[in-house]
mmCIF file of C-alpha atoms in Angstrom:
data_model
loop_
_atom_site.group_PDB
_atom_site.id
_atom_site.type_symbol
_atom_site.label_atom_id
_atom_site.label_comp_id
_atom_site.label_asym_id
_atom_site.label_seq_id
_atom_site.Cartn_x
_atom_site.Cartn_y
_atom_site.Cartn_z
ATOM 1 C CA UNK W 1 0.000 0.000 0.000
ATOM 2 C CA UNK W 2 1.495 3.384 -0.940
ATOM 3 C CA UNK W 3 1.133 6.091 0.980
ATOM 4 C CA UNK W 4 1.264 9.756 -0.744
ATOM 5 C CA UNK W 5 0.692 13.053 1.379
ATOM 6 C CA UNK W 6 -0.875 14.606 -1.713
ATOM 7 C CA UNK W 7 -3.398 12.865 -5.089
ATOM 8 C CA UNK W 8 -4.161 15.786 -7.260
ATOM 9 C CA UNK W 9 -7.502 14.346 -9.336
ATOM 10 C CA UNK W 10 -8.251 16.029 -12.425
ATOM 11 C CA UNK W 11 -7.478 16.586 -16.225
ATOM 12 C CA UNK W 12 -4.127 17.412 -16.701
ATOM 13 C CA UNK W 13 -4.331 19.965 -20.090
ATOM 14 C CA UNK W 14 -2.020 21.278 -22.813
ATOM 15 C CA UNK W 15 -2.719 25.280 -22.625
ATOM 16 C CA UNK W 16 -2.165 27.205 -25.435
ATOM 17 C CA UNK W 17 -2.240 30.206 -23.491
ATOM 18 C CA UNK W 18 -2.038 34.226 -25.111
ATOM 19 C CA UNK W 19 -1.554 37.902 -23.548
ATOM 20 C CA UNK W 20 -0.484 41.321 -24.123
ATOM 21 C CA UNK W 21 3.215 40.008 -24.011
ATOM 22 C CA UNK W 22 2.872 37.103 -25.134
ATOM 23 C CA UNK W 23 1.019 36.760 -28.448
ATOM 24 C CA UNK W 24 2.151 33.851 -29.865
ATOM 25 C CA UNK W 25 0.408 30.494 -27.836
ATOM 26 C CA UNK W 26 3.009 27.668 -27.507
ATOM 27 C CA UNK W 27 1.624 24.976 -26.173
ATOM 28 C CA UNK W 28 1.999 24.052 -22.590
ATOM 29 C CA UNK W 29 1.596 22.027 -19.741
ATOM 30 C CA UNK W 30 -0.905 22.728 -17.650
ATOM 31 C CA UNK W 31 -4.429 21.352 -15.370
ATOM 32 C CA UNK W 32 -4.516 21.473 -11.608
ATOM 33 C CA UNK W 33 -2.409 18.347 -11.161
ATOM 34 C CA UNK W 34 0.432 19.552 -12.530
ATOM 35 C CA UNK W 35 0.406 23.493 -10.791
ATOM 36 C CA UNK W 36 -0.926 21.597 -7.538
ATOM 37 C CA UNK W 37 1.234 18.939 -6.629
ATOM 38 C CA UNK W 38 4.809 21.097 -8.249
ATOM 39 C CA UNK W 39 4.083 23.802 -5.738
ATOM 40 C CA UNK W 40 3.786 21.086 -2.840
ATOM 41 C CA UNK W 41 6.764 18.677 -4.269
ATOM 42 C CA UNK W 42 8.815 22.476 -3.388
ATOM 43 C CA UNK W 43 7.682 21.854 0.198
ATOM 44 C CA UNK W 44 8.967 18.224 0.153
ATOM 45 C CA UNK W 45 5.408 16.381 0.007
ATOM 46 C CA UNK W 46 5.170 13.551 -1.835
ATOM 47 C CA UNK W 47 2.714 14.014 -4.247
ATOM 48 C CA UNK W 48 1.041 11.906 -6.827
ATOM 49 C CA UNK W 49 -1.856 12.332 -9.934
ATOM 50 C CA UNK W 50 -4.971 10.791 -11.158
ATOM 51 C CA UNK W 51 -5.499 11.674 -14.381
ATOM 52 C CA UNK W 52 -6.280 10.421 -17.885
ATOM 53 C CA UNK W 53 -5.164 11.569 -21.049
ATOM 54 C CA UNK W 54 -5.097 11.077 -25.148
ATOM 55 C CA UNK W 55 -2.077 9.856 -26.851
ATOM 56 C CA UNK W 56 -1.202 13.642 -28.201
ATOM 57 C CA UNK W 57 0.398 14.826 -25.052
ATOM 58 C CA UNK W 58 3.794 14.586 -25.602
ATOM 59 C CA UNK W 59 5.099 12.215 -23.780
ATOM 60 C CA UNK W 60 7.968 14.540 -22.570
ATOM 61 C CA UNK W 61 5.504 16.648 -20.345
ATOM 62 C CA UNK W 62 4.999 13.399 -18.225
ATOM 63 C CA UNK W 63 8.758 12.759 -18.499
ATOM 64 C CA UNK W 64 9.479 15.941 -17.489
ATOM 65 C CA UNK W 65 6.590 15.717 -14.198
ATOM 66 C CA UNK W 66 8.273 12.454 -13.012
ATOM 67 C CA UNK W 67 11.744 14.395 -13.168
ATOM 68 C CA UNK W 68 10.784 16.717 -11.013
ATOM 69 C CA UNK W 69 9.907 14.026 -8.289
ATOM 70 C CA UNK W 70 5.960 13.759 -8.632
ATOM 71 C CA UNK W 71 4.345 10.032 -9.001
ATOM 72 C CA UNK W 72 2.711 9.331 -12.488
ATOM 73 C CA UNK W 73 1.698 5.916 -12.186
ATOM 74 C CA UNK W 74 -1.652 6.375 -11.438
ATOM 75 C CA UNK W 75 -1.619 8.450 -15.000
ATOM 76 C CA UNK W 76 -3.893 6.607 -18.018
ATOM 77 C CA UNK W 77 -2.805 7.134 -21.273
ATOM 78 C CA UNK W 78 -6.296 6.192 -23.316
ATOM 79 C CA UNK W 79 -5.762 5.376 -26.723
ATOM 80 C CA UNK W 80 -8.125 7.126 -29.602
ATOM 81 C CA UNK W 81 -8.587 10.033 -27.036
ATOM 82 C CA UNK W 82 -7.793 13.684 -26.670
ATOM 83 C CA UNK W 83 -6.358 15.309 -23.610
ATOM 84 C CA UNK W 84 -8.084 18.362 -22.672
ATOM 85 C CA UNK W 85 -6.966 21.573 -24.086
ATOM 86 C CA UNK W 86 -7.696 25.052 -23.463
ATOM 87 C CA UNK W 87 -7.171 28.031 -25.165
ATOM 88 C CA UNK W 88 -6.406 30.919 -22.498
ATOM 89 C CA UNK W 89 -6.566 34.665 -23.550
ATOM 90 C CA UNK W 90 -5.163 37.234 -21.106
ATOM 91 C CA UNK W 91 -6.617 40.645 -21.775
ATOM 92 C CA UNK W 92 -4.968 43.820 -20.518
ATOM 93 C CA UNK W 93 -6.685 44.128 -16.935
ATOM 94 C CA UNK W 94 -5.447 40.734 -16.631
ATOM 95 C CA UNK W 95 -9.242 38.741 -16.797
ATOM 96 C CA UNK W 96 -9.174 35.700 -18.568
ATOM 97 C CA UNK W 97 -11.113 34.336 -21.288
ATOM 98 C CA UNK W 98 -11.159 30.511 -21.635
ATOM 99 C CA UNK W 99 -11.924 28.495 -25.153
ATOM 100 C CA UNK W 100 -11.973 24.494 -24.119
ATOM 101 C CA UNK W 101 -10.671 23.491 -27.768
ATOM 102 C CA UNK W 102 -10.619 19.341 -26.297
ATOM 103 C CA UNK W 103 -11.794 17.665 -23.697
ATOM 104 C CA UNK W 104 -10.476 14.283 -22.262
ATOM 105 C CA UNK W 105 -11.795 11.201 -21.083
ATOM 106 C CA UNK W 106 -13.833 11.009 -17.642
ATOM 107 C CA UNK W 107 -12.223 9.688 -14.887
ATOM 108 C CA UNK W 108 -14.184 7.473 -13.077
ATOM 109 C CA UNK W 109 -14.293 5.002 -9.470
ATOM 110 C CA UNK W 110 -12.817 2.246 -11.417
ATOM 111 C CA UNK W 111 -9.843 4.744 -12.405
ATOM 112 C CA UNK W 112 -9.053 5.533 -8.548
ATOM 113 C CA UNK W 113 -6.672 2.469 -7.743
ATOM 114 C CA UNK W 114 -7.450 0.578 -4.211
ATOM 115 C CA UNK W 115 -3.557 0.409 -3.728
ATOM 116 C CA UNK W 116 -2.810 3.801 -2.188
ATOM 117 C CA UNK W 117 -3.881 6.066 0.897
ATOM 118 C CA UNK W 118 -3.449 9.790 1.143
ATOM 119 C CA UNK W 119 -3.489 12.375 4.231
ATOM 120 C CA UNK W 120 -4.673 14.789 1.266
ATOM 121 C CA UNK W 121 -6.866 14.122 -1.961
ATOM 122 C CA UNK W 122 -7.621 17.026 -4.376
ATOM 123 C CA UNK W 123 -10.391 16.829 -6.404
ATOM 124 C CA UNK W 124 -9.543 19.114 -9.521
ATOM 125 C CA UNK W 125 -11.689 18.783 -12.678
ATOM 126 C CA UNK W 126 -11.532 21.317 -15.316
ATOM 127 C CA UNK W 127 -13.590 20.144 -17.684
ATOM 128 C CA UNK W 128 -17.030 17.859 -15.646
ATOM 129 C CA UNK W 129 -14.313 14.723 -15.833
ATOM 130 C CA UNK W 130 -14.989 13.480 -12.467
ATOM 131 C CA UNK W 131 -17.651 11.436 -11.850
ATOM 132 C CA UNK W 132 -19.346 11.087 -8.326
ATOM 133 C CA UNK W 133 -18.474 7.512 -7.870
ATOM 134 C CA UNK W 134 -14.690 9.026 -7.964
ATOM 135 C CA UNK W 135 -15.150 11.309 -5.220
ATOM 136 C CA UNK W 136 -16.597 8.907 -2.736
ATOM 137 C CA UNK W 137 -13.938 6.616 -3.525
ATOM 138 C CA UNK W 138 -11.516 9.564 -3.114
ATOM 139 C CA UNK W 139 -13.323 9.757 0.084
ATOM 140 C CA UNK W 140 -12.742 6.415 1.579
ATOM 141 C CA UNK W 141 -8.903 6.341 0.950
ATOM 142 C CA UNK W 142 -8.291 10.123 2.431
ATOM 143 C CA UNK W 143 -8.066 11.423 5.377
ATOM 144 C CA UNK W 144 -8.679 14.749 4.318
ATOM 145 C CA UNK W 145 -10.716 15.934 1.080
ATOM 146 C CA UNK W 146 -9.810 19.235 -0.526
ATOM 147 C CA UNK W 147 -12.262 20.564 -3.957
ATOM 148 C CA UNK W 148 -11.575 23.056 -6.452
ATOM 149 C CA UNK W 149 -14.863 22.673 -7.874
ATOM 150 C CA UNK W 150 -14.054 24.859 -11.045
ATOM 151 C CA UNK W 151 -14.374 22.020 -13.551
ATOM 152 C CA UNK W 152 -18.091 21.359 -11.679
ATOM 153 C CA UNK W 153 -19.463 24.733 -13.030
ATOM 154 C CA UNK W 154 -17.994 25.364 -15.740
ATOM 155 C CA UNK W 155 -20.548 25.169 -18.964
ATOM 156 C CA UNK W 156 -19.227 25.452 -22.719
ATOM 157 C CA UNK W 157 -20.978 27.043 -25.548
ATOM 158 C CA UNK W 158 -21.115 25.526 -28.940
ATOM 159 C CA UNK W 159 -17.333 27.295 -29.487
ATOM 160 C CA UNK W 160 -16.155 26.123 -26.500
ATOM 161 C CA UNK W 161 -16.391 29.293 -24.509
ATOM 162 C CA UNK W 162 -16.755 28.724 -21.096
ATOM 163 C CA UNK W 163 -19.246 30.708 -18.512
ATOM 164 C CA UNK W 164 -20.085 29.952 -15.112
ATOM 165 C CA UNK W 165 -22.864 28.054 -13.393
ATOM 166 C CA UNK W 166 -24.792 26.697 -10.040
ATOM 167 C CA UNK W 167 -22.591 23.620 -9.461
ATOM 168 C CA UNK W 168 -24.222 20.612 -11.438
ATOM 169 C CA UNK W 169 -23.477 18.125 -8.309
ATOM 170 C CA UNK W 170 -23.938 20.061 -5.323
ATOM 171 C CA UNK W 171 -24.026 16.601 -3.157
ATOM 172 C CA UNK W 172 -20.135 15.928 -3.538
ATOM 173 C CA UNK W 173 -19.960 18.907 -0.887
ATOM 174 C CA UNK W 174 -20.790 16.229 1.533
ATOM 175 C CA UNK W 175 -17.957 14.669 1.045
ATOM 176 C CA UNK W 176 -15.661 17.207 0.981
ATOM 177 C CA UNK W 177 -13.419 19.280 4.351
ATOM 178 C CA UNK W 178 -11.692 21.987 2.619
ATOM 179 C CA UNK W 179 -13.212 24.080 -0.681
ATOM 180 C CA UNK W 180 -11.049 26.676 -2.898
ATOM 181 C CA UNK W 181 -12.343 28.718 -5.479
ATOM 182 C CA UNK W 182 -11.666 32.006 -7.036
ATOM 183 C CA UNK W 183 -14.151 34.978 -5.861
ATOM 184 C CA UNK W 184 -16.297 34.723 -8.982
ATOM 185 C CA UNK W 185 -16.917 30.722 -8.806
ATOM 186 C CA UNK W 186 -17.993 30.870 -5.540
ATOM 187 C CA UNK W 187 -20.557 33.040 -6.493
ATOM 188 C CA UNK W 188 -21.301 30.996 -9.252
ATOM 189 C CA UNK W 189 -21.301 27.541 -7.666
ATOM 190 C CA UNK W 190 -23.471 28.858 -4.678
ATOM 191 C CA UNK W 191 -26.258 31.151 -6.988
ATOM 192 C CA UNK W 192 -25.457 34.104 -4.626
ATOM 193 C CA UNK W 193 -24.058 37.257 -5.556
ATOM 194 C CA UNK W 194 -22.466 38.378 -2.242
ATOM 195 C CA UNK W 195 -19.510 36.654 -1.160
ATOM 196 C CA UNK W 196 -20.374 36.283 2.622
ATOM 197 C CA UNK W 197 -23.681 34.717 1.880
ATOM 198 C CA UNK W 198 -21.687 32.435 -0.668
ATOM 199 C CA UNK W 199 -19.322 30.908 2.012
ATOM 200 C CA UNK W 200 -21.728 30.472 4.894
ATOM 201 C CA UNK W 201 -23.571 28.191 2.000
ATOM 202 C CA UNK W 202 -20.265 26.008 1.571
ATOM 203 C CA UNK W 203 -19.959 26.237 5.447
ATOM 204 C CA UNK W 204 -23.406 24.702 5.928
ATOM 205 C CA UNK W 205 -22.591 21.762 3.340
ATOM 206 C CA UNK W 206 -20.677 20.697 6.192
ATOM 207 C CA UNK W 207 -17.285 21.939 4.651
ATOM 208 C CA UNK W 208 -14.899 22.853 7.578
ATOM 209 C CA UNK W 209 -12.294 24.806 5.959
ATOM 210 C CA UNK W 210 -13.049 27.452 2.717
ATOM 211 C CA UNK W 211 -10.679 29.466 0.899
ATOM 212 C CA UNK W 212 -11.947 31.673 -1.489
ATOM 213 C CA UNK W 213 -8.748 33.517 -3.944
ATOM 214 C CA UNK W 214 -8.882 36.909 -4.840
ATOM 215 C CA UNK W 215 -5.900 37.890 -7.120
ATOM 216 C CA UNK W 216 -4.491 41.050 -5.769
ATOM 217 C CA UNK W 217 -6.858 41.263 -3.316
ATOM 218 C CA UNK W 218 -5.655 38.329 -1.006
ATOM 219 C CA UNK W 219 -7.852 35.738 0.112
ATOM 220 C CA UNK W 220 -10.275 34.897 2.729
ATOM 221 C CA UNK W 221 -10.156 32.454 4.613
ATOM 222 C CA UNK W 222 -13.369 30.548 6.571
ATOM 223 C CA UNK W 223 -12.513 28.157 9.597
ATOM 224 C CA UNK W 224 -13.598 27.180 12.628
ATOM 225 C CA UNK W 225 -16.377 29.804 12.540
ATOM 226 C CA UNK W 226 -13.720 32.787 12.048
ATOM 227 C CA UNK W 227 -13.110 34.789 8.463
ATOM 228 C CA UNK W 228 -9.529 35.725 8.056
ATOM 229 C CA UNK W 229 -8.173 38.142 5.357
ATOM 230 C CA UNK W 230 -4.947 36.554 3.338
ATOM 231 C CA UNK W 231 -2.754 39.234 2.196
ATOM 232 C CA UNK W 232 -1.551 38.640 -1.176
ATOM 233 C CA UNK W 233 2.171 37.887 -1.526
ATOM 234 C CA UNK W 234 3.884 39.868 -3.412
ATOM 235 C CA UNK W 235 5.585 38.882 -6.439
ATOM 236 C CA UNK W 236 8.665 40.740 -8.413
ATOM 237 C CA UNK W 237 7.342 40.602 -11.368
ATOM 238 C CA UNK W 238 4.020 39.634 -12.746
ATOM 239 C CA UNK W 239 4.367 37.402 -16.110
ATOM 240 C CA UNK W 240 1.676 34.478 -15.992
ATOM 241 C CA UNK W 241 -1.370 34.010 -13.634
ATOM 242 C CA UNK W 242 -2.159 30.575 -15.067
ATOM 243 C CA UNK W 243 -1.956 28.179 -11.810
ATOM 244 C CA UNK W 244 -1.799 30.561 -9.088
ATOM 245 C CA UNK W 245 -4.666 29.536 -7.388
ATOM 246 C CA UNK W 246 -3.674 25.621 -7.710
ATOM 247 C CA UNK W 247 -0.174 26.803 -6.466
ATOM 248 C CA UNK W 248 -2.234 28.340 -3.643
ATOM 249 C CA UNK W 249 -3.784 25.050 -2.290
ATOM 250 C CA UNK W 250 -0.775 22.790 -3.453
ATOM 251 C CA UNK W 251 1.266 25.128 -0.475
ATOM 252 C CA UNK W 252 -1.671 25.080 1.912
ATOM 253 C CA UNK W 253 -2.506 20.971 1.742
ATOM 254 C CA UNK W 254 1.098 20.301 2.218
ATOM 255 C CA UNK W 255 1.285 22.479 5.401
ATOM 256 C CA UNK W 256 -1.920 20.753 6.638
ATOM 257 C CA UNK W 257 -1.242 17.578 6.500
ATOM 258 C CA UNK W 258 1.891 18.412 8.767
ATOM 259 C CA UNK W 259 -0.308 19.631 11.310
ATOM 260 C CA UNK W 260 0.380 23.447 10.477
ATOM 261 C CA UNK W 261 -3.076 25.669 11.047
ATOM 262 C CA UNK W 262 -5.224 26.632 8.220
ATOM 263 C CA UNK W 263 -3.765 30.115 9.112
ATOM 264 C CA UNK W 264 -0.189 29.746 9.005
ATOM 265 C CA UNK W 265 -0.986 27.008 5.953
ATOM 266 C CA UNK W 266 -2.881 29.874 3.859
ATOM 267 C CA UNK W 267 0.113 32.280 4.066
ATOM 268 C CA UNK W 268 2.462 29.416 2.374
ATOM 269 C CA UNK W 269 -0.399 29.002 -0.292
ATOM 270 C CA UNK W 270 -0.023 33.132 -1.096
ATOM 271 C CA UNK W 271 3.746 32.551 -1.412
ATOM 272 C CA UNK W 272 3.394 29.705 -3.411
ATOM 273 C CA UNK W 273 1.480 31.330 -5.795
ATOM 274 C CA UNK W 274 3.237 34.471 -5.830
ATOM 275 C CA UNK W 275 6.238 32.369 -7.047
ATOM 276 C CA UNK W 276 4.687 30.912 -10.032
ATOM 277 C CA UNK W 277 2.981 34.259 -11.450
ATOM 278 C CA UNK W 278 6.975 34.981 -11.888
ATOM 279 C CA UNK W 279 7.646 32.906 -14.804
ATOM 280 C CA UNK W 280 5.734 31.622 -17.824
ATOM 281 C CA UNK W 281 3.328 28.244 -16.951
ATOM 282 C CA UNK W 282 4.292 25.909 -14.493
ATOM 283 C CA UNK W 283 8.427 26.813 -14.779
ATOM 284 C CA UNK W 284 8.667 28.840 -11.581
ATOM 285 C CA UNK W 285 7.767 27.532 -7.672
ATOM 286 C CA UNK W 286 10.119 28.850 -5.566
ATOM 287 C CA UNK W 287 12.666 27.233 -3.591
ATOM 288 C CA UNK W 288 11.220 26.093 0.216
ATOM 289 C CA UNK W 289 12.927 28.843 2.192
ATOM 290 C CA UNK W 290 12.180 31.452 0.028
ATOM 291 C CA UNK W 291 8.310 30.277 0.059
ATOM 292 C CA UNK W 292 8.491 30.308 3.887
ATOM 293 C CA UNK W 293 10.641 33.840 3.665
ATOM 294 C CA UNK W 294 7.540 35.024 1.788
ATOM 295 C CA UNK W 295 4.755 33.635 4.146
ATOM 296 C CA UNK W 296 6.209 35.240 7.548
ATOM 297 C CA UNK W 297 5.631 38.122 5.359
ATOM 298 C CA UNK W 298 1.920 37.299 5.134
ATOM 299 C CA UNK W 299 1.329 35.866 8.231
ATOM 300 C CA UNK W 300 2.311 39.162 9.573
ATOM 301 C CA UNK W 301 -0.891 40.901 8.241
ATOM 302 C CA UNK W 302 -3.444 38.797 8.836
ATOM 303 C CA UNK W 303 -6.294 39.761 10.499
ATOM 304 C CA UNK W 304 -9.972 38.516 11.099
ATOM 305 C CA UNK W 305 -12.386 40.637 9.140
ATOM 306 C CA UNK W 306 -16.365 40.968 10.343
ATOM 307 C CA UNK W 307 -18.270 41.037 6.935
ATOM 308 C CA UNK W 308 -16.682 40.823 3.778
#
């Protein structure tokens, strides 16, 4: 039986990914798995993916994962298939327009192997791949169940444009301890247009821990019946805000399942992601003492905030 402190569950994606500066889209690594379990593999977790994928990712982007210390095994490489693909279009106030140009196969409870246990599993889809016989699987071989439930309300138009929705599967929220989602798909998922409203509806799913990113805004943090404010860590430079927030909750699970307090644990998510908006894709995590150097930094600031 292998035991991982970290499964990251989701699509991993090629991103052909556009901005201001950067105009031509290369293709790229990318999906939750990938930004997730790099960020905590910094912090010395050890840190595995479920995913499946089509026989056009190169196989040097899993070469390159496993290189870099993270467990692929558990990857499927389905023949006939596409891996999911997104187009990703920075515009100048830095919002983001997404274009799902593929989508990969579903990842289902026979895909979740019996043969491993895991103080953390992160449920990541990007793209509706997870099915709920996945999650309660997840469930029984974790002792603690993060969500980013992006991939849950996401709906596509005929082009592949995505827009927001009410989360199709609101009953995997039973399952789950800890939530993170951006500002705008928590309003989404929840049908209600002011945050604090939003978060006490996660709360009374019986989720224990939520985190709710707000780019330069910080975070907010809901536990043990207390709303924190995150400050945002700054970075040097800002190049690429593709995987921020998965950098944020690949720094905060592998803090938790040390022990560390959702507090102290959500000021080495901020530094975690303020490492990878440095550099283009997933190329830049910081090194573990500079994360840390970063998140006293944080920690410093936080306060508990009243209404949000």
């Amino acid at each position: 039986m292998e035991l991982f402190d970290i499964v990251t569950v989701g699509h991993l994606s090629i991103d052909f990914i556009t901005s201001p500066a950067r105009t031509s889209a290369k293709p790229t690594l990318g999906g939750p798995p990938t930004y997730v379990s790099l960020a905590a593999k910094k912090l010395n977790a050890d840190v595995s993916i479920i995913s499946k994928v089509g026989n056009d990712l190169p196989p040097e982007y899993l070469r390159w994962l496993e290189k870099q210390g993270v467990d692929i095994s558990m990857v499927k490489q389905v023949t006939n298939a596409s891996t999911t693909s997104y187009a990703l279009r920075y515009g100048e106030n830095g919002k983001r327009r997404l274009v799902l140009k593929n989508r990969g196969p579903l990842i289902k409870g026979e895909d979740i192997p019996c043969s491993f246990k895991t103080k953390a599993a992160h449920i990541a889809p990007i793209a509706n791949e997870i099915v709920y016989e996945a999650v309660l699987k997840l469930r029984r071989q974790a002792e603690l169940v993060s969500l980013d439930p992006q991939g849950f309300i996401r709906f596509f138009k005929q082009d592949g444009t995505v827009h927001l929705g009410k989360m199709r599967n609101p009953e995997v929220l039973q399952h789950v301890d800890v939530v993170k989602a951006s500002e705008d798909e928590m309003k989404a998922m929840t049908g209600e247009p002011d945050l604090e409203k939003a978060v006490r509806k996660i709360c009374q799913q019986g989720v224990k821990t939520v985190i709710v990113t707000r780019g330069r805004k910080g975070a907010v943090l809901r536990v043990n019946g207390r709303t924190y404010h995150i400050p945002v860590s700054k970075p040097n430079v800002v190049v690429d805000t593709t995987g921020a927030g998965d950098a944020f909750i690949g720094g905060f699970l592998a803090e938790h399942v040390r022990g560390k307090d959702a507090v102290w644990s959500a000021c080495v998510g901020s530094a975690s992601a303020s490492f990878v908006v440095e550099e283009p894709g997933p190329s830049g995590f910081g090194l573990k003492k500079d994360v840390y150097e970063r998140a006293e930094q944080v920690y410093a600031d936080v306060h508990v905030v009243r209404r949000l």
